[in-house]
């Protein structure tokens, strides 16, 4: 099993920055990709960014150029640096771990979520 724990959420003004962290524990050797998803009230959970063990990244068009996903070499922690935040970025952000390095769907492991609120 893999356990994920997000941190770093909070309140920020429009145009500000925030960095989310996701700490993975358990059988991390089974993980080949990590990602961030977000969900606003009344909306579906959507992809924000993913990163493979090889360092290949993928971003949603809505965050491209503003957000950066990264990971430590040991694969135990994944980060999401969020810049130029807008109110539309307000959502609960979830960390995800995937056994598949290339996948169109999220992996089976999820964190509990961390709230990000951007105020105008």
PDB file of C-alpha atoms in Angstrom:
ATOM      1  CA  UNK A   1       0.000   0.000   0.000  1.00  0.00           C
ATOM      2  CA  UNK A   2       0.922   3.631  -0.511  1.00  0.00           C
ATOM      3  CA  UNK A   3      -0.069   6.489   1.756  1.00  0.00           C
ATOM      4  CA  UNK A   4      -0.085  10.101   0.595  1.00  0.00           C
ATOM      5  CA  UNK A   5      -0.188  13.221   2.745  1.00  0.00           C
ATOM      6  CA  UNK A   6      -0.653  16.691   1.271  1.00  0.00           C
ATOM      7  CA  UNK A   7       0.323  19.927   2.938  1.00  0.00           C
ATOM      8  CA  UNK A   8       0.849  23.567   2.064  1.00  0.00           C
ATOM      9  CA  UNK A   9      -2.675  24.649   1.234  1.00  0.00           C
ATOM     10  CA  UNK A  10      -4.112  27.878   2.529  1.00  0.00           C
ATOM     11  CA  UNK A  11      -5.358  31.318   1.608  1.00  0.00           C
ATOM     12  CA  UNK A  12      -3.543  33.538  -0.847  1.00  0.00           C
ATOM     13  CA  UNK A  13      -4.295  36.744  -2.718  1.00  0.00           C
ATOM     14  CA  UNK A  14      -4.803  36.864  -6.451  1.00  0.00           C
ATOM     15  CA  UNK A  15      -1.429  36.883  -8.168  1.00  0.00           C
ATOM     16  CA  UNK A  16       0.283  35.262  -5.231  1.00  0.00           C
ATOM     17  CA  UNK A  17       2.151  31.993  -4.951  1.00  0.00           C
ATOM     18  CA  UNK A  18       1.791  28.813  -2.977  1.00  0.00           C
ATOM     19  CA  UNK A  19       3.681  25.532  -2.841  1.00  0.00           C
ATOM     20  CA  UNK A  20       1.972  22.235  -2.118  1.00  0.00           C
ATOM     21  CA  UNK A  21       3.822  19.184  -0.876  1.00  0.00           C
ATOM     22  CA  UNK A  22       2.894  15.516  -1.006  1.00  0.00           C
ATOM     23  CA  UNK A  23       4.766  13.011   1.123  1.00  0.00           C
ATOM     24  CA  UNK A  24       4.518   9.376   0.066  1.00  0.00           C
ATOM     25  CA  UNK A  25       5.077   6.426   2.359  1.00  0.00           C
ATOM     26  CA  UNK A  26       4.660   2.679   2.202  1.00  0.00           C
ATOM     27  CA  UNK A  27       5.491   0.757  -0.947  1.00  0.00           C
ATOM     28  CA  UNK A  28       6.788   3.740  -2.878  1.00  0.00           C
ATOM     29  CA  UNK A  29       8.758   1.451  -5.180  1.00  0.00           C
ATOM     30  CA  UNK A  30       5.502   0.525  -6.883  1.00  0.00           C
ATOM     31  CA  UNK A  31       4.912   4.144  -7.926  1.00  0.00           C
ATOM     32  CA  UNK A  32       5.912   5.152 -11.426  1.00  0.00           C
ATOM     33  CA  UNK A  33       4.139   8.492 -11.642  1.00  0.00           C
ATOM     34  CA  UNK A  34       2.754  11.118  -9.300  1.00  0.00           C
ATOM     35  CA  UNK A  35       0.228  13.825  -9.911  1.00  0.00           C
ATOM     36  CA  UNK A  36      -1.938  16.592  -8.580  1.00  0.00           C
ATOM     37  CA  UNK A  37      -5.682  16.841  -9.132  1.00  0.00           C
ATOM     38  CA  UNK A  38      -8.135  19.424  -7.916  1.00  0.00           C
ATOM     39  CA  UNK A  39     -11.860  19.615  -7.331  1.00  0.00           C
ATOM     40  CA  UNK A  40     -14.035  22.659  -6.814  1.00  0.00           C
ATOM     41  CA  UNK A  41     -17.561  22.435  -5.359  1.00  0.00           C
ATOM     42  CA  UNK A  42     -20.025  21.138  -7.922  1.00  0.00           C
ATOM     43  CA  UNK A  43     -17.287  20.252 -10.390  1.00  0.00           C
ATOM     44  CA  UNK A  44     -15.506  17.070 -11.377  1.00  0.00           C
ATOM     45  CA  UNK A  45     -12.048  16.322 -10.137  1.00  0.00           C
ATOM     46  CA  UNK A  46      -9.617  17.413 -12.813  1.00  0.00           C
ATOM     47  CA  UNK A  47      -5.997  16.852 -13.664  1.00  0.00           C
ATOM     48  CA  UNK A  48      -3.585  19.609 -12.695  1.00  0.00           C
ATOM     49  CA  UNK A  49      -0.166  18.098 -13.371  1.00  0.00           C
ATOM     50  CA  UNK A  50       1.665  14.780 -13.426  1.00  0.00           C
ATOM     51  CA  UNK A  51       5.290  13.734 -13.331  1.00  0.00           C
ATOM     52  CA  UNK A  52       6.832  10.358 -14.135  1.00  0.00           C
ATOM     53  CA  UNK A  53       9.796   8.735 -12.438  1.00  0.00           C
ATOM     54  CA  UNK A  54      11.796   9.806 -15.462  1.00  0.00           C
ATOM     55  CA  UNK A  55      10.876  13.437 -14.899  1.00  0.00           C
ATOM     56  CA  UNK A  56       8.409  13.809 -17.756  1.00  0.00           C
ATOM     57  CA  UNK A  57       5.712  16.327 -16.843  1.00  0.00           C
ATOM     58  CA  UNK A  58       2.221  17.020 -18.093  1.00  0.00           C
ATOM     59  CA  UNK A  59       0.019  20.003 -17.266  1.00  0.00           C
ATOM     60  CA  UNK A  60      -3.560  20.999 -17.730  1.00  0.00           C
ATOM     61  CA  UNK A  61      -3.876  23.868 -20.178  1.00  0.00           C
ATOM     62  CA  UNK A  62      -5.419  26.023 -17.473  1.00  0.00           C
ATOM     63  CA  UNK A  63      -2.267  25.938 -15.334  1.00  0.00           C
ATOM     64  CA  UNK A  64       0.434  25.639 -17.979  1.00  0.00           C
ATOM     65  CA  UNK A  65       3.065  28.315 -17.505  1.00  0.00           C
ATOM     66  CA  UNK A  66       1.925  29.095 -13.967  1.00  0.00           C
ATOM     67  CA  UNK A  67       2.292  25.813 -12.081  1.00  0.00           C
ATOM     68  CA  UNK A  68       5.354  23.598 -11.823  1.00  0.00           C
ATOM     69  CA  UNK A  69       5.380  20.024 -10.584  1.00  0.00           C
ATOM     70  CA  UNK A  70       8.604  18.543  -9.264  1.00  0.00           C
ATOM     71  CA  UNK A  71       9.833  15.682  -7.132  1.00  0.00           C
ATOM     72  CA  UNK A  72      12.808  14.760  -5.016  1.00  0.00           C
ATOM     73  CA  UNK A  73      15.164  12.127  -6.374  1.00  0.00           C
ATOM     74  CA  UNK A  74      14.089   9.618  -3.731  1.00  0.00           C
ATOM     75  CA  UNK A  75      10.499   9.886  -5.004  1.00  0.00           C
ATOM     76  CA  UNK A  76       9.240  10.343  -1.459  1.00  0.00           C
ATOM     77  CA  UNK A  77       7.960  13.895  -1.929  1.00  0.00           C
ATOM     78  CA  UNK A  78       6.279  15.681  -4.817  1.00  0.00           C
ATOM     79  CA  UNK A  79       5.744  19.428  -5.008  1.00  0.00           C
ATOM     80  CA  UNK A  80       3.414  21.730  -6.855  1.00  0.00           C
ATOM     81  CA  UNK A  81       4.653  25.294  -7.147  1.00  0.00           C
ATOM     82  CA  UNK A  82       1.729  27.541  -7.977  1.00  0.00           C
ATOM     83  CA  UNK A  83       2.373  31.071  -9.210  1.00  0.00           C
ATOM     84  CA  UNK A  84       0.105  33.827 -10.511  1.00  0.00           C
ATOM     85  CA  UNK A  85      -2.820  32.290  -8.690  1.00  0.00           C
ATOM     86  CA  UNK A  86      -6.344  33.248  -9.708  1.00  0.00           C
ATOM     87  CA  UNK A  87      -9.689  32.781  -7.938  1.00  0.00           C
ATOM     88  CA  UNK A  88     -10.470  30.055 -10.471  1.00  0.00           C
ATOM     89  CA  UNK A  89      -7.677  28.007  -8.911  1.00  0.00           C
ATOM     90  CA  UNK A  90      -9.662  27.715  -5.686  1.00  0.00           C
ATOM     91  CA  UNK A  91     -10.253  24.025  -5.022  1.00  0.00           C
ATOM     92  CA  UNK A  92      -9.274  21.067  -2.906  1.00  0.00           C
ATOM     93  CA  UNK A  93      -6.007  19.746  -4.273  1.00  0.00           C
ATOM     94  CA  UNK A  94      -5.330  16.019  -4.116  1.00  0.00           C
ATOM     95  CA  UNK A  95      -2.083  14.148  -4.503  1.00  0.00           C
ATOM     96  CA  UNK A  96      -2.204  10.968  -6.576  1.00  0.00           C
ATOM     97  CA  UNK A  97       0.176   8.051  -7.116  1.00  0.00           C
ATOM     98  CA  UNK A  98       0.051   5.791 -10.154  1.00  0.00           C
ATOM     99  CA  UNK A  99       1.636   2.399 -10.753  1.00  0.00           C
ATOM    100  CA  UNK A 100       1.588   3.175 -14.465  1.00  0.00           C
ATOM    101  CA  UNK A 101       4.115   5.651 -15.776  1.00  0.00           C
ATOM    102  CA  UNK A 102       1.911   6.536 -18.740  1.00  0.00           C
ATOM    103  CA  UNK A 103      -1.820   6.702 -18.103  1.00  0.00           C
ATOM    104  CA  UNK A 104      -4.807   8.804 -19.047  1.00  0.00           C
ATOM    105  CA  UNK A 105      -6.446   8.031 -15.712  1.00  0.00           C
ATOM    106  CA  UNK A 106      -5.299   8.697 -12.144  1.00  0.00           C
ATOM    107  CA  UNK A 107      -3.733   5.987 -10.040  1.00  0.00           C
ATOM    108  CA  UNK A 108      -5.454   4.187  -7.206  1.00  0.00           C
ATOM    109  CA  UNK A 109      -3.731   6.050  -4.389  1.00  0.00           C
ATOM    110  CA  UNK A 110      -5.039   9.391  -3.139  1.00  0.00           C
ATOM    111  CA  UNK A 111      -4.178  11.819  -0.395  1.00  0.00           C
ATOM    112  CA  UNK A 112      -6.794  13.419   1.815  1.00  0.00           C
ATOM    113  CA  UNK A 113      -6.670  16.742   0.006  1.00  0.00           C
ATOM    114  CA  UNK A 114      -5.596  20.233   0.959  1.00  0.00           C
ATOM    115  CA  UNK A 115      -7.692  23.360   0.490  1.00  0.00           C
ATOM    116  CA  UNK A 116      -6.392  26.180  -1.670  1.00  0.00           C
ATOM    117  CA  UNK A 117      -8.354  29.421  -1.622  1.00  0.00           C
ATOM    118  CA  UNK A 118      -7.451  32.388  -3.801  1.00  0.00           C
ATOM    119  CA  UNK A 119      -9.174  35.639  -2.893  1.00  0.00           C
ATOM    120  CA  UNK A 120      -9.565  38.623  -5.180  1.00  0.00           C
TER     121      UNK A 120
END
